[in-house]
Structures are given as C-alpha cells and as structure tokens.
Coordinates of C-alpha atoms in Angstrom, one line a residue:
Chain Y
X1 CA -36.9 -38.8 66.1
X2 CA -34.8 -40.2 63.8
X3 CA -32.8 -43.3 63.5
X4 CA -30.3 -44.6 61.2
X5 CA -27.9 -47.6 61.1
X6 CA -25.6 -49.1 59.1
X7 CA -22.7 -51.5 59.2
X8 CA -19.4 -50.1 60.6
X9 CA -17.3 -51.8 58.2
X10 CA -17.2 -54.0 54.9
X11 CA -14.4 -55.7 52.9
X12 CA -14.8 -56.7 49.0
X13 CA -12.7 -58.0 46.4
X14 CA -11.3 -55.7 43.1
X15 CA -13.8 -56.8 40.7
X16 CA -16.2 -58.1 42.8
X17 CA -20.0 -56.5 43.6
X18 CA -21.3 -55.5 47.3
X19 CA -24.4 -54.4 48.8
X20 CA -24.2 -51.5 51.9
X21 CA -27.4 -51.9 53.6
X22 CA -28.7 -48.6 55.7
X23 CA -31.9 -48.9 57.7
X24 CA -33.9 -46.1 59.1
X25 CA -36.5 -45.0 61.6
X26 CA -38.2 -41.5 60.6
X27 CA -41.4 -39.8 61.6
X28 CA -41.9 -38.5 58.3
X29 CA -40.0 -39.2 55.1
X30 CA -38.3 -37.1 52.5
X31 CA -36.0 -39.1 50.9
X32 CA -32.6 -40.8 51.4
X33 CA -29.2 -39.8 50.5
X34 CA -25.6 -41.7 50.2
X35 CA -22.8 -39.9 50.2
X36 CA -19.2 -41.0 49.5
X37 CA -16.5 -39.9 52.0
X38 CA -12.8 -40.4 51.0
X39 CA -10.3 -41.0 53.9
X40 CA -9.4 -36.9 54.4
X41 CA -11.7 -35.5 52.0
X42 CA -14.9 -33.9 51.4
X43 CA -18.2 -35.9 51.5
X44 CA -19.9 -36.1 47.9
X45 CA -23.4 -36.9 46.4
X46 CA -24.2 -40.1 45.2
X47 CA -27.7 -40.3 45.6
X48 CA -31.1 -39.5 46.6
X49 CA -34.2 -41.6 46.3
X50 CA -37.7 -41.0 47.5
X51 CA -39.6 -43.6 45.6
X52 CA -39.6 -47.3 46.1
X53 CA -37.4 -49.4 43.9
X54 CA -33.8 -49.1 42.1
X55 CA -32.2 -46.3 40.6
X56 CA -28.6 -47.2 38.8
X57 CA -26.2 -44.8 37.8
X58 CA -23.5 -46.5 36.1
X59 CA -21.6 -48.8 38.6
X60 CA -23.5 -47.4 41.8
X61 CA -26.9 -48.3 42.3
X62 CA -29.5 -47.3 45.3
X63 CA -32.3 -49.0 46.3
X64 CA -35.4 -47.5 48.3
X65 CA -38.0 -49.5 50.2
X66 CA -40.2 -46.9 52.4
X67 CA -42.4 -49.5 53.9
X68 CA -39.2 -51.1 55.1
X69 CA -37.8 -48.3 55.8
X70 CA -34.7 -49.6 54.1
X71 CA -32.0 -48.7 51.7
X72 CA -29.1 -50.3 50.2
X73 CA -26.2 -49.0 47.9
X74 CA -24.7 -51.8 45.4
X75 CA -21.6 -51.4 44.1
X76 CA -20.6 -53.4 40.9
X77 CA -16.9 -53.8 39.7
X78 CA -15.6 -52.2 42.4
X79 CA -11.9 -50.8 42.1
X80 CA -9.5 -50.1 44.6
X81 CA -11.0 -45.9 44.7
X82 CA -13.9 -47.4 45.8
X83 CA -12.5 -47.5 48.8
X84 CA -14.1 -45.1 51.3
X85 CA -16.6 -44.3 54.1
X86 CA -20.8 -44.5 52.3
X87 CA -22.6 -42.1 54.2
X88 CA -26.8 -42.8 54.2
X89 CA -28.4 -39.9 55.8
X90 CA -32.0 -38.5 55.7
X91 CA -33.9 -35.2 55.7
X92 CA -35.9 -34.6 59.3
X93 CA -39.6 -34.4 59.2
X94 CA -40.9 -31.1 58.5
X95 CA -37.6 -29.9 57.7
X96 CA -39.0 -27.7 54.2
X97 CA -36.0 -26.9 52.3
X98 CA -33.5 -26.3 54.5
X99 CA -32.0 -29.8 53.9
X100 CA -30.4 -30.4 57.2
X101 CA -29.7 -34.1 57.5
X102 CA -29.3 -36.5 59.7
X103 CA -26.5 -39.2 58.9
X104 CA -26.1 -42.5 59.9
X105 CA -22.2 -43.3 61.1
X106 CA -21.0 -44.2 57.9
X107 CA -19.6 -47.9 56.5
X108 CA -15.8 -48.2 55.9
X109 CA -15.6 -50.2 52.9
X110 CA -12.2 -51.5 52.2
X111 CA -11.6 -53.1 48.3
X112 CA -8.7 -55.1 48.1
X113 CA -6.6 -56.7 45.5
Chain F
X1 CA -16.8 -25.7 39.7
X2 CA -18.3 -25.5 42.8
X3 CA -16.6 -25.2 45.7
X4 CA -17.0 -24.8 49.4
X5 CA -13.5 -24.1 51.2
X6 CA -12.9 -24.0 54.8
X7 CA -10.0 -21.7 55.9
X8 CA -7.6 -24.2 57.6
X9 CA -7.4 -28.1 57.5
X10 CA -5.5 -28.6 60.8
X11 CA -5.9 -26.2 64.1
X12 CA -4.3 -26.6 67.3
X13 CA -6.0 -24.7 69.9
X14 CA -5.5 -24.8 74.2
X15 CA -8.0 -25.3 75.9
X16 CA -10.7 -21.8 76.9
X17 CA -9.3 -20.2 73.8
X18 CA -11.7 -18.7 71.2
X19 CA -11.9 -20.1 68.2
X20 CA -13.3 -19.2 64.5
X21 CA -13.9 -21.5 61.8
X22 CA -14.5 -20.0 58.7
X23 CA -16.3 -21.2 55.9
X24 CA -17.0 -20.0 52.2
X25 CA -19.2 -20.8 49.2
X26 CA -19.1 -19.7 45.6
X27 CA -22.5 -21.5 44.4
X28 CA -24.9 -18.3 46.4
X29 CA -26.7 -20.9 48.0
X30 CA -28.8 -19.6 50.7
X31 CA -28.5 -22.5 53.6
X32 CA -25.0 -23.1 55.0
X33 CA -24.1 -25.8 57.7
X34 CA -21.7 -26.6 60.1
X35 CA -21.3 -30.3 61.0
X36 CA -18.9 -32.5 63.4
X37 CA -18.0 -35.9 62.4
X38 CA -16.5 -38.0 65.0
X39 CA -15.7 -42.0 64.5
X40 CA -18.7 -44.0 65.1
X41 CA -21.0 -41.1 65.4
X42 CA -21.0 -39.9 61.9
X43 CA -22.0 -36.2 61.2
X44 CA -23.6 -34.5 63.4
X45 CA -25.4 -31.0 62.7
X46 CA -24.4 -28.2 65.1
X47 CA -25.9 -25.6 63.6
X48 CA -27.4 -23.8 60.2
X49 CA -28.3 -21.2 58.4
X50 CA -30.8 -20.4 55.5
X51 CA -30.4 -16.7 54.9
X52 CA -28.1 -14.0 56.3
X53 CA -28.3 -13.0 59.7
X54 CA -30.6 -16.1 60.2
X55 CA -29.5 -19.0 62.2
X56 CA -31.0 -22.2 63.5
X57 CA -29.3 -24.6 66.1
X58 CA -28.7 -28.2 64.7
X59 CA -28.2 -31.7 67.2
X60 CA -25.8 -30.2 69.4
X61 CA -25.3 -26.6 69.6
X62 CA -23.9 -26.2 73.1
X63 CA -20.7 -24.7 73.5
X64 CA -20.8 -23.1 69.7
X65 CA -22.5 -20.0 68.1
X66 CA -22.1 -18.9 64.4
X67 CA -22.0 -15.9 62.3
X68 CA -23.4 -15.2 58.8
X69 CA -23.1 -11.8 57.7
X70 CA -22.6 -12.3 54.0
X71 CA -24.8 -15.1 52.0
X72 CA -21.4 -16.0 51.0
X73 CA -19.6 -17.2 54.4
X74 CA -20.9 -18.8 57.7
X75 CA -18.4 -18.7 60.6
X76 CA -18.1 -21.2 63.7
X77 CA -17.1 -20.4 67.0
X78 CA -16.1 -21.7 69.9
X79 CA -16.6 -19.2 72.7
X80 CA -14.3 -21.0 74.9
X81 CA -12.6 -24.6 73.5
X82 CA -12.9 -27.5 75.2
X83 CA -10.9 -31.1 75.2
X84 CA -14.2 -32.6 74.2
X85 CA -14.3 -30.1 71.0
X86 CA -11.8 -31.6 69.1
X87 CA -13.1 -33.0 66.1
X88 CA -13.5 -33.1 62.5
X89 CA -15.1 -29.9 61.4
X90 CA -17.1 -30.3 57.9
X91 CA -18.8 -27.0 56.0
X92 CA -21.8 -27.6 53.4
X93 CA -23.9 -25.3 51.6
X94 CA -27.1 -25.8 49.6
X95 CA -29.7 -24.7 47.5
X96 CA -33.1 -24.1 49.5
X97 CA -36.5 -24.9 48.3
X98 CA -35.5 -28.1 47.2
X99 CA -35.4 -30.5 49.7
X100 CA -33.7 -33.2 46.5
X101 CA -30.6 -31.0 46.6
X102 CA -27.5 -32.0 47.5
X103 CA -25.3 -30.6 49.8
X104 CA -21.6 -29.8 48.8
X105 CA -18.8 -29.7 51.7
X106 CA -15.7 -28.3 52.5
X107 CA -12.5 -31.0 52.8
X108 CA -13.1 -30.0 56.8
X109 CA -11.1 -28.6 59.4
X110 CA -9.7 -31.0 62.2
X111 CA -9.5 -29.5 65.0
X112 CA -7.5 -30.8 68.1
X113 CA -7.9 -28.8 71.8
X114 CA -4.9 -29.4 74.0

C-alpha cells in the first residue's frame, strides 16, 4: 500500500523561504506530485518529479530522493498568496495511465506579515 | 483555458435522498475522477473513469456509483445520502497514457447531508 505524510500545518514570514517536507511509502514508484490548494478553490499543478535531485521553477522548487523516499517543496520569497494547503500525492503501483493518486493530507501554510 | 466545472458549489441534501453530482470537462481527456477531501484526511479517490461507459472504483466507493455516458461529463451519485457523506466534493480530469500528466479539478462541490 501506500503511505504518505506530511506536516499538518507551517507558518512563515513575508519574505522569508520554507521547506514542506512530504515522506512516502510506495510499493512501486512513479513519481511525486505537489499541488497547491487555495482556501475554497480548485487544487493546481505545481510539480512532478521522478528523478532524484532538484527541479526549480522560479520561486517553487521540489526536491526528489527515491531511496529516501522523500520529497520537499521550498518556497523562496514567499508572499502573502502563498498562503494555502501543498498537496504531495503519488501515482499507485501499476496504476499505467490512469493517473489516479493518492494524496497525502495536505500542509496549511500560513505567510504572515 | 482549460477548465473542469462542477455544477453546484454548495448542496444541502436530507438524509436517504438521491443525489447527483455533475461534473464537466472541456480538455477531451479520457480519465475523469471523483474525489472527497475531508480535513486531516486529504483527498480521497472514490471512484474513476478512463473511457465512456468504463468505470473503476477508487479508496472508498461504498455508498456511491457514477455515470459516464459522454467522454465529456462523469456524474456522482449517492443512491441514498448519508450524515457521514457530507463532504468536500472535488472533480479532475486527465490525459491518459501519460502517467507525468497533471490532473486539472473542478472548484468542488461541498456537500452537507442534514
């Protein structure tokens, strides 16, 4: 089965950087996603990794390692719209493309002034 | 612009009603979901669909069933509501064959059985 677990809640300064860390147990891996989740809205697409090491994409960054079976989302600069649920969540093994996921509960990050 | 739209945000239901969900996509992607997010637990997969007419059952399919005549729009029911139904109610569609893809939701319905 799978397993995936991350911190309930985070708070950060405006301007400052933080780390969300997600861990996971899977049988088999296909990648991880994050996913940001504004208070009543619709969860978007971050990012997916599936190779070991750190992909940035301009302020967000993610970070894969499969032997740990870790993750960890950094935000730099954040701004008060940074402010939302991060969503980590994995494919099941075997799953081909149907991209069903399984998510972990999400972290409420809150930025404040 | 891509969009997945979910018929109602807010439902009030009582309790053995039936109950549709409705859900529609724009991008023809072939798999379609249906997922309930409840604090704590996250999202939770109830049930999907790659193709029309085809269905799978997700985590927790009890007490649900879906419909999916047209490529275009997957429907949730709840044959007979419970208090232990209400809950955020969140659509997503994909592209299959890709297992990279994201998937794009709907702003969700939340549902509250009385």
């Amino acid at each position: 089965g799978q397993n995936i677990d991350q911190p309930t809640e985070m708070t950060a300064t405006e301007g400052a950087i933080v780390q969300i860390n997600c861990t996971y147990q899977t049988s088999g891996f296909n990648g991880l996603f994050w996913y940001q989740q504004h208070a009543g809205e619709a969860p978007t697409f971050l990012s997916y990794n599936v190779l070991d090491g750190l992909e940035e994409k301009g302020r967000f960054s993610s970070f894969l390692s499969r032997s740990k079976g870790y993750s960890y989302l950094l935000l730099k600069e954040l701004q008060m719209k940074d402010s939302a649920s991060y969503l980590c969540a994995v494919p099941p093994p075997f799953s081909g493309g149907y991209n069903k996921l399984i998510f972990g509960a999400g972290t409420r990050l809150a930025v404040h002034p | 612009d891509v969009k997945v739209t979910q018929s109602s945000r807010y439902l009030v239901k009582r309790t053995g009603e039936k109950v549709f969900l409705e859900c529609v996509q724009d991008m023809d992607h072939e798999n379609m979901f249906w997922y309930r997010q409840d604090p704590g637990l996250g999202l939770r997969l109830i049930y999907f669909s790659y193709d029309v007419k085809m269905k799978e059952k997700g985590d927790i399919p009890e007490g649900y069933s879906v419909s999916r005549e047209k490529k275009e729009r997957f429907s949730l029911i709840l044959e007979s509501a419970s208090t232990n139904q209400t809950s955020m109610y969140l659509c997503a569609s994909s592209l299959r064959n890709t297992i990279n893809t994201e998937a794009f939701f709907g702003q969700g319905t939340r549902l509250t059985v009385v």
